[in-house]
Structures are given as C-alpha cells and as structure tokens.
Amino acid sequence: GENVEQHPSTLSVQEGDSAVIKCTYSDSASNYFPWYKQELGKRPQLIIDIRSNVGEKKDQRIAVTLNKTAKHFSLHITETQPEDSAVYFCAASKGNAGKSTFGDGTTLTVKP
Amino acid sequence: EAGVVQSPRYKIIEKKQPVAFWCNPISGHNTLYWYRQNLGQGPELLIRYENEEAVDDSQLPKDRFSAERLKGVDSTLKIQPAELGDSAVYLCASSLDVGSDTQYFGPGTRLTVL
C-alpha cells in the first residue's frame, strides 16, 4: 500500500519568515495530494491540494509543488503569521479510489 | 451549509465496555469515511462507504469494530469491547462522490479508555 513520510515533525519560524514542509510517497499511481491544517482540538481543514497533472499551485501565501519523478511534494508558506501555527498534514491518494494515506504531521510554530 | 456533524465530542469509558460514535455527513455527500487519529499521528482510514456499501474496510479491526451506514446517510461506528489502545480521536469525513477527492472532516470524537 501507499506510504507517506513527512518532514520535519516540528518546525519553528519567526513571523514573516517562510516555512517549507516536505512529503514523499511510495505509490506512483497516487495522483491527488491534499494538505490539511489542524489546529489544536479542531478538525483537519483542507488548505490546498494538487493533482498529478500540475507541477505547482499557489493560493495567496500558500503554494504546493509536486515532483512526480522523485515522488515528493512540498508545502510552502510565505510571510508566516502567528495564526499559521498548527499541525499540517500531507496526504496522497489515487483519486477515484478515494483512500487517502496521511503523513504523521508537522507542528508549525510561528513566533511573533 | 452545515458541515460534517459528529457526536459525542468526548467519551470516557472503562475497558471492555462498548462505545458508539455517530456521524452525519454533509448533505448530498455519498462517500463517508471513518478515520482513527492517534496522538501525534495523521488520520488512519478505518472504513469507507459509497452510499450504504462499505467498499474499503481493510484497516477495520473486525473482531471488535463494526460500522453501518443505513440508508446511505448517517453512519455509526461501534467498538465492543473497548481496549486501552483504542484511545484516540475518531474522525468522520465525507466527500461528494468517489470521483471527488476533497474530503471534509467532522470535529471528531475523543475516546479515552480507562
């Protein structure tokens, strides 16, 4: 089955700096890669996603890049703010098969 | 539009007791997922429903876990008997259909087994 590894497990940055979280996946058939933000005690919420026919996607301060050859994808957050502090999860799925395999999460702390 | 609803939000039980969790997906969403999230880890799929049919339950510990989705809307996940290692957050998610990838999560039920 699919295996998703996520790094780093914790990340601390100063407000205004950029943060990068990386994930690798094992199943070359995976074609959908969402990123979720989970604040303490709350539900995971989709913040951005990318499909395998696209190499990069951007939404304001958040961007995701995908390298299908290397089987890795990354989340980039620019101009970080304290409210960006949360746990971020990546996932990989085979689209229509519906099943997502999640990474173990990255705890991002943005220090004011 | 209401999101995915789950109840209860918290549950504390003694080991060997039964427990049940309820999920109401977003209206019109045909696909429903149950995940277990252990502390410090990502969600792990337990079972996925397409309408009322369980299409992926390979990760469900069938000796003690059961689930149902009667009429293809609400779903219930049951554990009987509960063990200490079952302490976790149980998340329900839904998506429009099998061709729609985006999953919307409920707030989860935090289960503590003593």
PDB file of C-alpha atoms in Angstrom:
ATOM      1  CA  GLY A   1       0.000   0.000   0.000  1.00  0.00           C
ATOM      2  CA  GLU A   2       0.866   3.684  -0.059  1.00  0.00           C
ATOM      3  CA  ASN A   3       3.399   5.045   2.422  1.00  0.00           C
ATOM      4  CA  VAL A   4       3.704   8.776   3.074  1.00  0.00           C
ATOM      5  CA  GLU A   5       6.604  10.266   5.009  1.00  0.00           C
ATOM      6  CA  GLN A   6       6.513  13.861   6.201  1.00  0.00           C
ATOM      7  CA  HIS A   7       9.382  16.081   7.383  1.00  0.00           C
ATOM      8  CA  PRO A   8      10.118  17.833   9.609  1.00  0.00           C
ATOM      9  CA  SER A   9       7.949  16.719  12.511  1.00  0.00           C
ATOM     10  CA  THR A  10       8.319  20.135  14.145  1.00  0.00           C
ATOM     11  CA  LEU A  11       9.173  23.497  12.632  1.00  0.00           C
ATOM     12  CA  SER A  12       9.620  26.821  14.375  1.00  0.00           C
ATOM     13  CA  VAL A  13       9.961  30.074  12.420  1.00  0.00           C
ATOM     14  CA  GLN A  14       9.862  33.771  13.123  1.00  0.00           C
ATOM     15  CA  GLU A  15       6.863  35.733  11.997  1.00  0.00           C
ATOM     16  CA  GLY A  16       7.367  36.876   8.424  1.00  0.00           C
ATOM     17  CA  ASP A  17       9.726  34.051   7.530  1.00  0.00           C
ATOM     18  CA  SER A  18       8.879  31.239   5.126  1.00  0.00           C
ATOM     19  CA  ALA A  19       8.096  27.663   6.128  1.00  0.00           C
ATOM     20  CA  VAL A  20       8.544  24.555   3.996  1.00  0.00           C
ATOM     21  CA  ILE A  21       7.178  21.100   4.751  1.00  0.00           C
ATOM     22  CA  LYS A  22       8.078  18.114   2.598  1.00  0.00           C
ATOM     23  CA  CYS A  23       6.374  14.786   1.945  1.00  0.00           C
ATOM     24  CA  THR A  24       7.389  11.734  -0.012  1.00  0.00           C
ATOM     25  CA  TYR A  25       5.098   8.986  -1.238  1.00  0.00           C
ATOM     26  CA  SER A  26       5.722   5.470  -2.453  1.00  0.00           C
ATOM     27  CA  ASP A  27       2.896   4.605  -4.867  1.00  0.00           C
ATOM     28  CA  SER A  28       3.475   6.072  -8.317  1.00  0.00           C
ATOM     29  CA  ALA A  29      -0.251   5.614  -9.036  1.00  0.00           C
ATOM     30  CA  SER A  30      -1.161   8.296  -6.478  1.00  0.00           C
ATOM     31  CA  ASN A  31      -2.448  11.349  -8.287  1.00  0.00           C
ATOM     32  CA  TYR A  32      -4.055  13.625  -5.701  1.00  0.00           C
ATOM     33  CA  PHE A  33      -2.132  15.366  -2.921  1.00  0.00           C
ATOM     34  CA  PRO A  34      -4.032  17.492  -0.386  1.00  0.00           C
ATOM     35  CA  TRP A  35      -2.658  19.437   2.547  1.00  0.00           C
ATOM     36  CA  TYR A  36      -4.646  19.868   5.750  1.00  0.00           C
ATOM     37  CA  LYS A  37      -4.255  22.277   8.637  1.00  0.00           C
ATOM     38  CA  GLN A  38      -5.364  21.097  12.064  1.00  0.00           C
ATOM     39  CA  GLU A  39      -5.495  23.493  14.969  1.00  0.00           C
ATOM     40  CA  LEU A  40      -5.423  22.092  18.483  1.00  0.00           C
ATOM     41  CA  GLY A  41      -8.626  20.212  19.241  1.00  0.00           C
ATOM     42  CA  LYS A  42     -10.178  21.033  15.882  1.00  0.00           C
ATOM     43  CA  ARG A  43     -10.903  19.195  12.682  1.00  0.00           C
ATOM     44  CA  PRO A  44      -8.423  18.914   9.796  1.00  0.00           C
ATOM     45  CA  GLN A  45      -9.233  21.506   7.161  1.00  0.00           C
ATOM     46  CA  LEU A  46      -8.120  21.403   3.549  1.00  0.00           C
ATOM     47  CA  ILE A  47      -5.887  24.361   2.743  1.00  0.00           C
ATOM     48  CA  ILE A  48      -4.583  23.464  -0.703  1.00  0.00           C
ATOM     49  CA  ASP A  49      -4.343  20.468  -2.993  1.00  0.00           C
ATOM     50  CA  ILE A  50      -2.590  19.485  -6.183  1.00  0.00           C
ATOM     51  CA  ARG A  51      -3.189  16.863  -8.836  1.00  0.00           C
ATOM     52  CA  SER A  52      -0.545  14.931 -10.673  1.00  0.00           C
ATOM     53  CA  ASN A  53      -1.032  16.790 -13.954  1.00  0.00           C
ATOM     54  CA  VAL A  54       0.147  20.037 -12.327  1.00  0.00           C
ATOM     55  CA  GLY A  55       3.597  20.844 -11.007  1.00  0.00           C
ATOM     56  CA  GLU A  56       2.755  23.829  -8.837  1.00  0.00           C
ATOM     57  CA  LYS A  57      -0.265  25.547  -7.373  1.00  0.00           C
ATOM     58  CA  LYS A  58      -0.468  28.784  -5.436  1.00  0.00           C
ATOM     59  CA  ASP A  59      -3.131  30.382  -3.257  1.00  0.00           C
ATOM     60  CA  GLN A  60      -2.090  33.699  -1.731  1.00  0.00           C
ATOM     61  CA  ARG A  61       0.657  32.890   0.809  1.00  0.00           C
ATOM     62  CA  ILE A  62       0.428  29.142   0.331  1.00  0.00           C
ATOM     63  CA  ALA A  63       1.912  27.103  -2.506  1.00  0.00           C
ATOM     64  CA  VAL A  64       2.399  23.424  -3.192  1.00  0.00           C
ATOM     65  CA  THR A  65       4.906  21.873  -5.573  1.00  0.00           C
ATOM     66  CA  LEU A  66       4.900  18.319  -6.899  1.00  0.00           C
ATOM     67  CA  ASN A  67       7.757  16.300  -8.349  1.00  0.00           C
ATOM     68  CA  LYS A  68       6.237  13.110  -9.748  1.00  0.00           C
ATOM     69  CA  THR A  69       9.572  11.659 -10.821  1.00  0.00           C
ATOM     70  CA  ALA A  70      11.011  11.929  -7.341  1.00  0.00           C
ATOM     71  CA  LYS A  71       7.632  11.220  -5.721  1.00  0.00           C
ATOM     72  CA  HIS A  72       7.693  14.144  -3.396  1.00  0.00           C
ATOM     73  CA  PHE A  73       5.618  17.250  -2.821  1.00  0.00           C
ATOM     74  CA  SER A  74       6.069  20.268  -0.620  1.00  0.00           C
ATOM     75  CA  LEU A  75       4.024  22.938   1.109  1.00  0.00           C
ATOM     76  CA  HIS A  76       5.396  26.456   1.120  1.00  0.00           C
ATOM     77  CA  ILE A  77       4.022  29.169   3.391  1.00  0.00           C
ATOM     78  CA  THR A  78       5.405  32.669   2.900  1.00  0.00           C
ATOM     79  CA  GLU A  79       5.170  35.669   5.232  1.00  0.00           C
ATOM     80  CA  THR A  80       4.135  33.423   8.104  1.00  0.00           C
ATOM     81  CA  GLN A  81       1.823  34.767  10.775  1.00  0.00           C
ATOM     82  CA  PRO A  82       1.163  33.523  14.331  1.00  0.00           C
ATOM     83  CA  GLU A  83      -2.242  32.225  13.209  1.00  0.00           C
ATOM     84  CA  ASP A  84      -0.435  29.846  10.848  1.00  0.00           C
ATOM     85  CA  SER A  85       0.664  27.904  13.935  1.00  0.00           C
ATOM     86  CA  ALA A  86      -0.955  24.467  13.726  1.00  0.00           C
ATOM     87  CA  VAL A  87      -0.284  20.879  12.711  1.00  0.00           C
ATOM     88  CA  TYR A  88      -0.073  20.385   8.952  1.00  0.00           C
ATOM     89  CA  PHE A  89      -0.749  17.017   7.317  1.00  0.00           C
ATOM     90  CA  CYS A  90       0.003  15.943   3.797  1.00  0.00           C
ATOM     91  CA  ALA A  91      -1.809  13.063   2.121  1.00  0.00           C
ATOM     92  CA  ALA A  92      -1.629  11.053  -1.067  1.00  0.00           C
ATOM     93  CA  SER A  93      -4.440   9.238  -2.808  1.00  0.00           C
ATOM     94  CA  LYS A  94      -5.335   7.580  -6.062  1.00  0.00           C
ATOM     95  CA  GLY A  95      -8.123   9.988  -6.816  1.00  0.00           C
ATOM     96  CA  ASN A  96     -11.136   7.948  -7.753  1.00  0.00           C
ATOM     97  CA  ALA A  97     -10.149   5.161  -5.368  1.00  0.00           C
ATOM     98  CA  GLY A  98     -10.910   7.632  -2.618  1.00  0.00           C
ATOM     99  CA  LYS A  99      -8.498   6.373   0.011  1.00  0.00           C
ATOM    100  CA  SER A 100      -6.011   8.928   1.361  1.00  0.00           C
ATOM    101  CA  THR A 101      -2.847   7.987   3.205  1.00  0.00           C
ATOM    102  CA  PHE A 102      -1.705  10.704   5.584  1.00  0.00           C
ATOM    103  CA  GLY A 103       1.706  11.729   6.800  1.00  0.00           C
ATOM    104  CA  ASP A 104       2.315  11.990  10.527  1.00  0.00           C
ATOM    105  CA  GLY A 105       2.071  15.758  10.568  1.00  0.00           C
ATOM    106  CA  THR A 106       4.320  18.765  11.107  1.00  0.00           C
ATOM    107  CA  THR A 107       3.794  21.023  14.088  1.00  0.00           C
ATOM    108  CA  LEU A 108       4.469  24.558  12.875  1.00  0.00           C
ATOM    109  CA  THR A 109       5.066  27.287  15.433  1.00  0.00           C
ATOM    110  CA  VAL A 110       5.291  30.885  14.247  1.00  0.00           C
ATOM    111  CA  LYS A 111       6.896  33.087  16.870  1.00  0.00           C
ATOM    112  CA  PRO A 112       5.818  36.736  16.942  1.00  0.00           C
TER     113      PRO A 112
ATOM    114  CA  GLU B   1     -24.346  24.761   4.744  1.00  0.00           C
ATOM    115  CA  ALA B   2     -23.753  22.578   7.800  1.00  0.00           C
ATOM    116  CA  GLY B   3     -20.501  20.653   7.940  1.00  0.00           C
ATOM    117  CA  VAL B   4     -19.938  17.081   8.997  1.00  0.00           C
ATOM    118  CA  VAL B   5     -21.502  16.517  12.396  1.00  0.00           C
ATOM    119  CA  GLN B   6     -20.230  14.017  14.932  1.00  0.00           C
ATOM    120  CA  SER B   7     -21.352  13.032  18.397  1.00  0.00           C
ATOM    121  CA  PRO B   8     -20.405  12.712  21.090  1.00  0.00           C
ATOM    122  CA  ARG B   9     -17.406  15.033  21.085  1.00  0.00           C
ATOM    123  CA  TYR B  10     -15.839  13.297  24.071  1.00  0.00           C
ATOM    124  CA  LYS B  11     -16.307   9.874  25.603  1.00  0.00           C
ATOM    125  CA  ILE B  12     -14.639   8.257  28.588  1.00  0.00           C
ATOM    126  CA  ILE B  13     -15.283   4.585  29.246  1.00  0.00           C
ATOM    127  CA  GLU B  14     -13.837   1.685  31.165  1.00  0.00           C
ATOM    128  CA  LYS B  15     -12.062  -1.008  29.172  1.00  0.00           C
ATOM    129  CA  LYS B  16     -14.266  -3.868  27.996  1.00  0.00           C
ATOM    130  CA  GLN B  17     -17.256  -1.518  27.732  1.00  0.00           C
ATOM    131  CA  PRO B  18     -18.963  -0.851  24.393  1.00  0.00           C
ATOM    132  CA  VAL B  19     -18.986   2.556  22.741  1.00  0.00           C
ATOM    133  CA  ALA B  20     -20.610   4.025  19.655  1.00  0.00           C
ATOM    134  CA  PHE B  21     -19.907   7.108  17.572  1.00  0.00           C
ATOM    135  CA  TRP B  22     -22.317   8.818  15.230  1.00  0.00           C
ATOM    136  CA  CYS B  23     -21.659  10.806  12.075  1.00  0.00           C
ATOM    137  CA  ASN B  24     -23.910  12.874   9.843  1.00  0.00           C
ATOM    138  CA  PRO B  25     -22.138  13.812   6.591  1.00  0.00           C
ATOM    139  CA  ILE B  26     -22.653  16.925   4.527  1.00  0.00           C
ATOM    140  CA  SER B  27     -25.976  16.765   2.733  1.00  0.00           C
ATOM    141  CA  GLY B  28     -25.628  15.152  -0.660  1.00  0.00           C
ATOM    142  CA  HIS B  29     -22.242  13.594   0.031  1.00  0.00           C
ATOM    143  CA  ASN B  30     -22.295   9.959  -0.998  1.00  0.00           C
ATOM    144  CA  THR B  31     -18.879   8.940   0.281  1.00  0.00           C
ATOM    145  CA  LEU B  32     -18.245   8.650   4.004  1.00  0.00           C
ATOM    146  CA  TYR B  33     -15.005   7.820   5.801  1.00  0.00           C
ATOM    147  CA  TRP B  34     -14.127   6.854   9.350  1.00  0.00           C
ATOM    148  CA  TYR B  35     -10.587   7.582  10.477  1.00  0.00           C
ATOM    149  CA  ARG B  36      -8.718   6.987  13.701  1.00  0.00           C
ATOM    150  CA  GLN B  37      -6.147   9.571  14.725  1.00  0.00           C
ATOM    151  CA  ASN B  38      -3.667   8.651  17.437  1.00  0.00           C
ATOM    152  CA  LEU B  39      -1.835  11.405  19.290  1.00  0.00           C
ATOM    153  CA  GLY B  40       0.931  12.882  17.166  1.00  0.00           C
ATOM    154  CA  GLN B  41      -0.060  10.982  14.054  1.00  0.00           C
ATOM    155  CA  GLY B  42      -2.069  11.529  10.921  1.00  0.00           C
ATOM    156  CA  PRO B  43      -5.557  10.112  10.415  1.00  0.00           C
ATOM    157  CA  GLU B  44      -5.669   6.410   9.504  1.00  0.00           C
ATOM    158  CA  LEU B  45      -8.564   5.135   7.436  1.00  0.00           C
ATOM    159  CA  LEU B  46     -10.769   2.531   9.121  1.00  0.00           C
ATOM    160  CA  ILE B  47     -13.603   2.207   6.638  1.00  0.00           C
ATOM    161  CA  ARG B  48     -15.007   3.956   3.573  1.00  0.00           C
ATOM    162  CA  TYR B  49     -18.597   3.881   2.383  1.00  0.00           C
ATOM    163  CA  GLU B  50     -20.001   4.595  -1.038  1.00  0.00           C
ATOM    164  CA  ASN B  51     -23.650   5.241  -0.225  1.00  0.00           C
ATOM    165  CA  GLU B  52     -24.576   2.321   2.052  1.00  0.00           C
ATOM    166  CA  GLU B  53     -21.877  -0.036   0.786  1.00  0.00           C
ATOM    167  CA  ALA B  54     -18.596  -0.482   2.655  1.00  0.00           C
ATOM    168  CA  VAL B  55     -16.036  -0.502  -0.150  1.00  0.00           C
ATOM    169  CA  ASP B  56     -12.822  -0.416   1.880  1.00  0.00           C
ATOM    170  CA  ASP B  57     -12.709  -1.851   5.385  1.00  0.00           C
ATOM    171  CA  SER B  58      -9.301  -3.496   5.202  1.00  0.00           C
ATOM    172  CA  GLN B  59      -7.985  -1.489   8.191  1.00  0.00           C
ATOM    173  CA  LEU B  60     -11.025  -2.075  10.415  1.00  0.00           C
ATOM    174  CA  PRO B  61     -10.281  -4.476  13.315  1.00  0.00           C
ATOM    175  CA  LYS B  62     -13.304  -6.607  12.669  1.00  0.00           C
ATOM    176  CA  ASP B  63     -13.089  -8.615  15.867  1.00  0.00           C
ATOM    177  CA  ARG B  64     -14.192  -5.617  17.899  1.00  0.00           C
ATOM    178  CA  PHE B  65     -15.107  -2.822  15.489  1.00  0.00           C
ATOM    179  CA  SER B  66     -18.237  -2.599  13.401  1.00  0.00           C
ATOM    180  CA  ALA B  67     -19.824   0.113  11.325  1.00  0.00           C
ATOM    181  CA  GLU B  68     -23.014   0.698   9.468  1.00  0.00           C
ATOM    182  CA  ARG B  69     -24.471   3.299   7.188  1.00  0.00           C
ATOM    183  CA  LEU B  70     -28.124   2.532   6.831  1.00  0.00           C
ATOM    184  CA  LYS B  71     -29.920   4.386   4.045  1.00  0.00           C
ATOM    185  CA  GLY B  72     -26.600   5.784   2.865  1.00  0.00           C
ATOM    186  CA  VAL B  73     -26.673   8.894   5.057  1.00  0.00           C
ATOM    187  CA  ASP B  74     -25.781   8.752   8.762  1.00  0.00           C
ATOM    188  CA  SER B  75     -23.200   6.286   9.976  1.00  0.00           C
ATOM    189  CA  THR B  76     -22.361   4.645  13.281  1.00  0.00           C
ATOM    190  CA  LEU B  77     -19.017   3.199  14.326  1.00  0.00           C
ATOM    191  CA  LYS B  78     -19.039   0.802  17.263  1.00  0.00           C
ATOM    192  CA  ILE B  79     -16.335  -0.746  19.409  1.00  0.00           C
ATOM    193  CA  GLN B  80     -17.166  -3.739  21.581  1.00  0.00           C
ATOM    194  CA  PRO B  81     -15.355  -4.383  23.805  1.00  0.00           C
ATOM    195  CA  ALA B  82     -13.080  -1.355  24.011  1.00  0.00           C
ATOM    196  CA  GLU B  83      -9.406  -1.794  24.857  1.00  0.00           C
ATOM    197  CA  LEU B  84      -6.904   0.676  26.305  1.00  0.00           C
ATOM    198  CA  GLY B  85      -5.223   1.001  22.905  1.00  0.00           C
ATOM    199  CA  ASP B  86      -8.450   2.257  21.347  1.00  0.00           C
ATOM    200  CA  SER B  87      -7.987   5.652  22.990  1.00  0.00           C
ATOM    201  CA  ALA B  88      -7.779   8.081  20.069  1.00  0.00           C
ATOM    202  CA  VAL B  89      -9.763  10.668  18.137  1.00  0.00           C
ATOM    203  CA  TYR B  90     -12.255   9.126  15.734  1.00  0.00           C
ATOM    204  CA  LEU B  91     -12.824  11.354  12.734  1.00  0.00           C
ATOM    205  CA  CYS B  92     -15.605  11.141  10.209  1.00  0.00           C
ATOM    206  CA  ALA B  93     -15.225  12.718   6.781  1.00  0.00           C
ATOM    207  CA  SER B  94     -17.360  12.931   3.682  1.00  0.00           C
ATOM    208  CA  SER B  95     -16.905  13.746   0.031  1.00  0.00           C
ATOM    209  CA  LEU B  96     -19.346  14.361  -2.750  1.00  0.00           C
ATOM    210  CA  ASP B  97     -18.728  11.050  -4.516  1.00  0.00           C
ATOM    211  CA  VAL B  98     -15.968   8.661  -5.449  1.00  0.00           C
ATOM    212  CA  GLY B  99     -14.848  10.948  -8.245  1.00  0.00           C
ATOM    213  CA  SER B 100     -14.467  13.935  -5.944  1.00  0.00           C
ATOM    214  CA  ASP B 101     -11.265  13.894  -3.981  1.00  0.00           C
ATOM    215  CA  THR B 102     -11.895  16.643  -1.469  1.00  0.00           C
ATOM    216  CA  GLN B 103     -12.782  15.297   1.952  1.00  0.00           C
ATOM    217  CA  TYR B 104     -14.464  17.378   4.625  1.00  0.00           C
ATOM    218  CA  PHE B 105     -13.816  16.340   8.194  1.00  0.00           C
ATOM    219  CA  GLY B 106     -16.036  16.423  11.237  1.00  0.00           C
ATOM    220  CA  PRO B 107     -14.775  17.664  14.632  1.00  0.00           C
ATOM    221  CA  GLY B 108     -14.065  14.138  15.826  1.00  0.00           C
ATOM    222  CA  THR B 109     -14.863  12.142  18.941  1.00  0.00           C
ATOM    223  CA  ARG B 110     -12.096  11.929  21.507  1.00  0.00           C
ATOM    224  CA  LEU B 111     -12.281   8.493  23.141  1.00  0.00           C
ATOM    225  CA  THR B 112     -10.488   7.749  26.374  1.00  0.00           C
ATOM    226  CA  VAL B 113     -10.471   4.143  27.568  1.00  0.00           C
ATOM    227  CA  LEU B 114      -9.524   3.705  31.229  1.00  0.00           C
TER     228      LEU B 114
END
